[in-house]
């Protein structure tokens, strides 16, 4: 490692990649911004006959506001503080944020309350089945509305080529989909095996056990799961680990 570790970040190509890049620089890293997610809106809105409506991202909050969705007395739930802040910024009241900012955390927060209730889950097309399955097991009648699709942007993959060349010190994966898109980009460049080998010498940080499991299944060794499901915590802990590994 170097005094200034190169750290790949895969946030969507909007203000989130800019904020993530700035944060990594503040933490003393050399950011490698490589967006692996782009948003394609479906223009759908949540159903209006639910008792609970669950949102899992800032993007979802912005899209429902743009589409003119108005709550009709539902209990509005956000998966974490960033989503909750985005909902409030759009003028919505947030009734519940779980203690653990994950799908399983949402299930735990709602499981005692949703038996027999109608729960609307409004999110991307790549949401974890943990949320739907858990709510159904708790006795809820669950419906999912796809607000947007997540695709891999054209031109992505610089970080995969750096990893293959041994020039990447760390990577911050925020979801299973970022892992898959990263490896797809590596495959397109013809360096998938070399990229995975290069990551063995880097610090691989992830948000959430599902992301860690996906990475492991794809042959990527995970060094740490962020102690809190936020990018800020992931970035700080990944940079610390990369710096300590000098």
mmCIF file of C-alpha atoms in Angstrom:
data_model
loop_
_atom_site.group_PDB
_atom_site.id
_atom_site.type_symbol
_atom_site.label_atom_id
_atom_site.label_comp_id
_atom_site.label_asym_id
_atom_site.label_seq_id
_atom_site.Cartn_x
_atom_site.Cartn_y
_atom_site.Cartn_z
ATOM 1 C CA UNK A 1 0.000 0.000 0.000
ATOM 2 C CA UNK A 2 0.986 3.663 -0.345
ATOM 3 C CA UNK A 3 0.478 6.619 1.960
ATOM 4 C CA UNK A 4 -2.365 7.635 -0.345
ATOM 5 C CA UNK A 5 -4.259 4.453 -1.237
ATOM 6 C CA UNK A 6 -6.165 4.318 -4.508
ATOM 7 C CA UNK A 7 -9.773 3.458 -3.643
ATOM 8 C CA UNK A 8 -12.437 2.560 -6.201
ATOM 9 C CA UNK A 9 -15.985 3.760 -5.603
ATOM 10 C CA UNK A 10 -19.014 2.650 -7.597
ATOM 11 C CA UNK A 11 -21.831 5.037 -6.619
ATOM 12 C CA UNK A 12 -24.444 6.116 -9.202
ATOM 13 C CA UNK A 13 -23.249 8.752 -11.673
ATOM 14 C CA UNK A 14 -24.896 11.742 -9.998
ATOM 15 C CA UNK A 15 -24.251 13.796 -6.871
ATOM 16 C CA UNK A 16 -23.621 10.563 -4.960
ATOM 17 C CA UNK A 17 -20.430 9.755 -6.860
ATOM 18 C CA UNK A 18 -19.305 13.358 -6.372
ATOM 19 C CA UNK A 19 -19.916 13.258 -2.620
ATOM 20 C CA UNK A 20 -18.263 9.841 -2.326
ATOM 21 C CA UNK A 21 -15.208 11.070 -4.237
ATOM 22 C CA UNK A 22 -14.931 14.156 -2.023
ATOM 23 C CA UNK A 23 -15.257 12.035 1.124
ATOM 24 C CA UNK A 24 -12.532 9.610 0.068
ATOM 25 C CA UNK A 25 -10.213 12.510 -0.707
ATOM 26 C CA UNK A 26 -10.931 14.019 2.727
ATOM 27 C CA UNK A 27 -10.055 10.665 4.275
ATOM 28 C CA UNK A 28 -6.651 10.768 2.608
ATOM 29 C CA UNK A 29 -7.307 8.420 -0.301
ATOM 30 C CA UNK A 30 -6.936 8.850 -4.046
ATOM 31 C CA UNK A 31 -10.474 8.175 -5.301
ATOM 32 C CA UNK A 32 -11.120 6.159 -8.426
ATOM 33 C CA UNK A 33 -14.720 7.080 -9.324
ATOM 34 C CA UNK A 34 -16.142 4.360 -11.534
ATOM 35 C CA UNK A 35 -19.972 4.511 -11.576
ATOM 36 C CA UNK A 36 -21.455 1.028 -11.889
ATOM 37 C CA UNK A 37 -25.099 2.060 -11.596
ATOM 38 C CA UNK A 38 -27.320 4.242 -13.758
ATOM 39 C CA UNK A 39 -31.006 4.859 -13.137
ATOM 40 C CA UNK A 40 -33.758 4.190 -15.680
ATOM 41 C CA UNK A 41 -37.064 5.424 -14.253
ATOM 42 C CA UNK A 42 -40.228 3.411 -14.876
ATOM 43 C CA UNK A 43 -42.542 6.329 -13.965
ATOM 44 C CA UNK A 44 -44.478 3.969 -11.676
ATOM 45 C CA UNK A 45 -45.829 5.101 -8.306
ATOM 46 C CA UNK A 46 -46.664 3.092 -5.173
ATOM 47 C CA UNK A 47 -50.150 1.655 -4.851
ATOM 48 C CA UNK A 48 -52.491 3.681 -2.674
ATOM 49 C CA UNK A 49 -54.307 0.864 -0.856
ATOM 50 C CA UNK A 50 -51.474 -0.146 1.471
ATOM 51 C CA UNK A 51 -51.201 0.155 5.245
ATOM 52 C CA UNK A 52 -47.423 0.513 5.047
ATOM 53 C CA UNK A 53 -45.217 1.766 2.215
ATOM 54 C CA UNK A 54 -41.493 1.047 2.283
ATOM 55 C CA UNK A 55 -38.801 2.998 0.445
ATOM 56 C CA UNK A 56 -35.218 1.794 0.174
ATOM 57 C CA UNK A 57 -33.298 4.588 -1.566
ATOM 58 C CA UNK A 58 -32.837 8.310 -2.106
ATOM 59 C CA UNK A 59 -33.508 7.719 -5.801
ATOM 60 C CA UNK A 60 -36.903 6.214 -5.055
ATOM 61 C CA UNK A 61 -37.828 9.210 -2.913
ATOM 62 C CA UNK A 62 -36.952 11.626 -5.700
ATOM 63 C CA UNK A 63 -38.784 9.624 -8.370
ATOM 64 C CA UNK A 64 -42.063 9.348 -6.470
ATOM 65 C CA UNK A 65 -42.012 13.075 -5.816
ATOM 66 C CA UNK A 66 -41.385 13.799 -9.491
ATOM 67 C CA UNK A 67 -44.252 11.456 -10.389
ATOM 68 C CA UNK A 68 -46.580 13.288 -7.991
ATOM 69 C CA UNK A 69 -47.212 10.479 -5.492
ATOM 70 C CA UNK A 70 -49.217 11.549 -2.464
ATOM 71 C CA UNK A 71 -49.638 9.335 0.636
ATOM 72 C CA UNK A 72 -53.146 8.511 1.783
ATOM 73 C CA UNK A 73 -52.542 7.671 5.423
ATOM 74 C CA UNK A 74 -49.985 4.880 5.017
ATOM 75 C CA UNK A 75 -47.199 4.380 7.534
ATOM 76 C CA UNK A 76 -44.163 5.566 5.565
ATOM 77 C CA UNK A 77 -40.987 3.561 6.216
ATOM 78 C CA UNK A 78 -37.414 4.309 5.085
ATOM 79 C CA UNK A 79 -34.606 1.768 5.104
ATOM 80 C CA UNK A 80 -32.116 4.250 6.574
ATOM 81 C CA UNK A 81 -31.381 7.902 7.362
ATOM 82 C CA UNK A 82 -30.308 8.879 3.842
ATOM 83 C CA UNK A 83 -33.589 7.624 2.396
ATOM 84 C CA UNK A 84 -35.527 9.240 5.232
ATOM 85 C CA UNK A 85 -33.788 12.592 4.660
ATOM 86 C CA UNK A 86 -34.543 12.399 0.937
ATOM 87 C CA UNK A 87 -38.223 11.694 1.628
ATOM 88 C CA UNK A 88 -38.445 14.594 4.062
ATOM 89 C CA UNK A 89 -36.691 16.875 1.579
ATOM 90 C CA UNK A 90 -39.494 16.078 -0.868
ATOM 91 C CA UNK A 91 -42.111 16.993 1.727
ATOM 92 C CA UNK A 92 -43.055 13.532 2.995
ATOM 93 C CA UNK A 93 -43.419 12.518 6.627
ATOM 94 C CA UNK A 94 -41.350 9.479 7.617
ATOM 95 C CA UNK A 95 -42.880 7.325 10.334
ATOM 96 C CA UNK A 96 -40.292 4.575 10.749
ATOM 97 C CA UNK A 97 -36.553 4.063 10.251
ATOM 98 C CA UNK A 98 -35.138 0.751 11.538
ATOM 99 C CA UNK A 99 -32.223 0.579 13.949
ATOM 100 C CA UNK A 100 -30.308 -1.510 11.408
ATOM 101 C CA UNK A 101 -30.294 0.143 7.975
ATOM 102 C CA UNK A 102 -30.793 -3.029 5.918
ATOM 103 C CA UNK A 103 -33.607 -5.158 4.504
ATOM 104 C CA UNK A 104 -33.361 -7.506 7.477
ATOM 105 C CA UNK A 105 -33.420 -4.484 9.790
ATOM 106 C CA UNK A 106 -36.653 -3.319 8.186
ATOM 107 C CA UNK A 107 -38.174 -6.774 8.575
ATOM 108 C CA UNK A 108 -37.207 -6.826 12.246
ATOM 109 C CA UNK A 109 -38.736 -3.388 12.805
ATOM 110 C CA UNK A 110 -42.014 -4.281 11.095
ATOM 111 C CA UNK A 111 -42.480 -7.980 11.836
ATOM 112 C CA UNK A 112 -44.573 -7.494 14.984
ATOM 113 C CA UNK A 113 -46.892 -4.983 13.325
ATOM 114 C CA UNK A 114 -47.677 -6.204 9.802
ATOM 115 C CA UNK A 115 -49.525 -9.504 10.348
ATOM 116 C CA UNK A 116 -52.552 -9.178 8.060
ATOM 117 C CA UNK A 117 -51.478 -5.733 6.819
ATOM 118 C CA UNK A 118 -50.942 -4.616 3.229
ATOM 119 C CA UNK A 119 -47.324 -3.583 2.669
ATOM 120 C CA UNK A 120 -46.180 -1.790 -0.465
ATOM 121 C CA UNK A 121 -42.438 -2.009 -1.232
ATOM 122 C CA UNK A 122 -41.337 0.641 -3.746
ATOM 123 C CA UNK A 123 -37.769 0.233 -4.998
ATOM 124 C CA UNK A 124 -35.448 -0.735 -7.848
ATOM 125 C CA UNK A 125 -35.615 -3.892 -9.915
ATOM 126 C CA UNK A 126 -32.626 -5.289 -8.010
ATOM 127 C CA UNK A 127 -33.984 -5.216 -4.477
ATOM 128 C CA UNK A 128 -33.050 -7.980 -2.071
ATOM 129 C CA UNK A 129 -35.580 -10.816 -1.686
ATOM 130 C CA UNK A 130 -34.849 -10.684 2.060
ATOM 131 C CA UNK A 131 -37.306 -7.803 2.473
ATOM 132 C CA UNK A 132 -40.233 -9.332 0.586
ATOM 133 C CA UNK A 133 -39.731 -12.821 2.004
ATOM 134 C CA UNK A 134 -39.344 -11.544 5.557
ATOM 135 C CA UNK A 135 -42.470 -9.407 5.439
ATOM 136 C CA UNK A 136 -44.493 -12.251 3.953
ATOM 137 C CA UNK A 137 -43.260 -14.590 6.686
ATOM 138 C CA UNK A 138 -44.446 -11.995 9.215
ATOM 139 C CA UNK A 139 -47.956 -12.332 7.769
ATOM 140 C CA UNK A 140 -48.073 -9.272 5.535
ATOM 141 C CA UNK A 141 -49.698 -9.054 2.126
ATOM 142 C CA UNK A 142 -46.769 -7.693 0.147
ATOM 143 C CA UNK A 143 -46.791 -5.913 -3.201
ATOM 144 C CA UNK A 144 -43.680 -4.620 -4.954
ATOM 145 C CA UNK A 145 -43.636 -1.635 -7.295
ATOM 146 C CA UNK A 146 -40.538 -1.156 -9.448
ATOM 147 C CA UNK A 147 -39.754 2.562 -9.485
ATOM 148 C CA UNK A 148 -36.564 2.262 -11.529
ATOM 149 C CA UNK A 149 -34.120 -0.137 -13.132
ATOM 150 C CA UNK A 150 -30.423 -0.148 -12.389
ATOM 151 C CA UNK A 151 -28.137 -0.643 -15.383
ATOM 152 C CA UNK A 152 -24.377 -0.470 -15.895
ATOM 153 C CA UNK A 153 -23.255 2.772 -17.537
ATOM 154 C CA UNK A 154 -21.326 2.628 -20.779
ATOM 155 C CA UNK A 155 -17.630 3.260 -20.325
ATOM 156 C CA UNK A 156 -17.426 1.860 -16.798
ATOM 157 C CA UNK A 157 -14.561 -0.396 -15.806
ATOM 158 C CA UNK A 158 -11.481 1.745 -15.201
ATOM 159 C CA UNK A 159 -11.186 0.362 -11.676
ATOM 160 C CA UNK A 160 -11.314 -3.227 -12.947
ATOM 161 C CA UNK A 161 -8.403 -2.557 -15.282
ATOM 162 C CA UNK A 162 -6.450 -0.942 -12.433
ATOM 163 C CA UNK A 163 -7.116 -3.943 -10.201
ATOM 164 C CA UNK A 164 -5.962 -6.311 -12.940
ATOM 165 C CA UNK A 165 -2.726 -4.354 -13.235
ATOM 166 C CA UNK A 166 -2.179 -4.394 -9.467
ATOM 167 C CA UNK A 167 -2.703 -0.637 -9.212
ATOM 168 C CA UNK A 168 -5.780 -0.589 -6.967
ATOM 169 C CA UNK A 169 -5.367 -0.547 -3.194
ATOM 170 C CA UNK A 170 -9.019 -0.792 -2.147
ATOM 171 C CA UNK A 171 -12.597 -0.986 -3.386
ATOM 172 C CA UNK A 172 -15.921 0.008 -1.791
ATOM 173 C CA UNK A 173 -18.864 -2.128 -2.928
ATOM 174 C CA UNK A 174 -22.253 -0.821 -1.800
ATOM 175 C CA UNK A 175 -24.491 -3.600 -3.152
ATOM 176 C CA UNK A 176 -24.465 -6.982 -4.828
ATOM 177 C CA UNK A 177 -25.217 -5.275 -8.114
ATOM 178 C CA UNK A 178 -22.060 -3.163 -7.936
ATOM 179 C CA UNK A 179 -20.072 -6.376 -7.545
ATOM 180 C CA UNK A 180 -21.742 -7.967 -10.560
ATOM 181 C CA UNK A 181 -21.412 -4.880 -12.755
ATOM 182 C CA UNK A 182 -17.756 -4.460 -11.757
ATOM 183 C CA UNK A 183 -17.011 -8.039 -12.793
ATOM 184 C CA UNK A 184 -19.040 -7.638 -16.009
ATOM 185 C CA UNK A 185 -16.899 -4.631 -16.886
ATOM 186 C CA UNK A 186 -13.772 -6.657 -16.136
ATOM 187 C CA UNK A 187 -15.017 -9.475 -18.367
ATOM 188 C CA UNK A 188 -15.741 -7.052 -21.209
ATOM 189 C CA UNK A 189 -12.171 -5.793 -20.926
ATOM 190 C CA UNK A 190 -10.891 -9.390 -20.979
ATOM 191 C CA UNK A 191 -9.329 -9.127 -17.517
ATOM 192 C CA UNK A 192 -11.877 -10.778 -15.195
ATOM 193 C CA UNK A 193 -9.497 -13.360 -13.733
ATOM 194 C CA UNK A 194 -6.682 -10.832 -13.391
ATOM 195 C CA UNK A 195 -9.062 -8.370 -11.742
ATOM 196 C CA UNK A 196 -10.162 -10.906 -9.133
ATOM 197 C CA UNK A 197 -6.515 -11.801 -8.508
ATOM 198 C CA UNK A 198 -5.670 -8.105 -8.149
ATOM 199 C CA UNK A 199 -8.366 -7.653 -5.529
ATOM 200 C CA UNK A 200 -6.684 -10.301 -3.379
ATOM 201 C CA UNK A 201 -3.921 -7.765 -2.740
ATOM 202 C CA UNK A 202 -6.400 -4.930 -2.139
ATOM 203 C CA UNK A 203 -8.775 -4.118 0.714
ATOM 204 C CA UNK A 204 -12.316 -5.009 -0.312
ATOM 205 C CA UNK A 205 -14.981 -3.302 1.807
ATOM 206 C CA UNK A 206 -18.721 -3.870 1.413
ATOM 207 C CA UNK A 207 -22.056 -2.742 2.827
ATOM 208 C CA UNK A 208 -24.147 -5.606 4.160
ATOM 209 C CA UNK A 209 -23.838 -9.356 4.411
ATOM 210 C CA UNK A 210 -25.761 -9.942 1.125
ATOM 211 C CA UNK A 211 -23.073 -7.970 -0.728
ATOM 212 C CA UNK A 212 -20.352 -9.930 1.060
ATOM 213 C CA UNK A 213 -22.031 -13.197 0.095
ATOM 214 C CA UNK A 214 -22.338 -12.171 -3.551
ATOM 215 C CA UNK A 215 -18.679 -11.183 -3.676
ATOM 216 C CA UNK A 216 -17.604 -14.482 -2.117
ATOM 217 C CA UNK A 217 -19.742 -16.441 -4.572
ATOM 218 C CA UNK A 218 -18.006 -14.608 -7.449
ATOM 219 C CA UNK A 219 -14.547 -15.390 -6.075
ATOM 220 C CA UNK A 220 -13.852 -11.981 -4.535
ATOM 221 C CA UNK A 221 -12.293 -12.008 -1.067
ATOM 222 C CA UNK A 222 -14.019 -9.529 1.265
ATOM 223 C CA UNK A 223 -11.884 -7.946 3.965
ATOM 224 C CA UNK A 224 -14.543 -6.022 5.857
ATOM 225 C CA UNK A 225 -18.264 -5.435 6.147
ATOM 226 C CA UNK A 226 -18.990 -1.856 7.224
ATOM 227 C CA UNK A 227 -20.074 -1.644 10.872
ATOM 228 C CA UNK A 228 -22.987 0.551 9.770
ATOM 229 C CA UNK A 229 -24.836 0.355 6.454
ATOM 230 C CA UNK A 230 -23.790 3.794 5.222
ATOM 231 C CA UNK A 231 -21.243 4.802 2.615
ATOM 232 C CA UNK A 232 -19.595 7.156 5.103
ATOM 233 C CA UNK A 233 -18.794 4.284 7.466
ATOM 234 C CA UNK A 234 -17.752 1.994 4.610
ATOM 235 C CA UNK A 235 -15.368 4.604 3.212
ATOM 236 C CA UNK A 236 -13.799 5.414 6.570
ATOM 237 C CA UNK A 237 -13.236 1.782 7.544
ATOM 238 C CA UNK A 238 -11.944 0.793 4.106
ATOM 239 C CA UNK A 239 -9.467 3.668 3.963
ATOM 240 C CA UNK A 240 -8.329 2.881 7.519
ATOM 241 C CA UNK A 241 -7.729 -0.740 6.583
ATOM 242 C CA UNK A 242 -5.878 0.206 3.404
ATOM 243 C CA UNK A 243 -3.688 2.666 5.260
ATOM 244 C CA UNK A 244 -2.976 0.217 8.098
ATOM 245 C CA UNK A 245 -1.908 -2.342 5.508
ATOM 246 C CA UNK A 246 1.078 -0.353 4.319
#
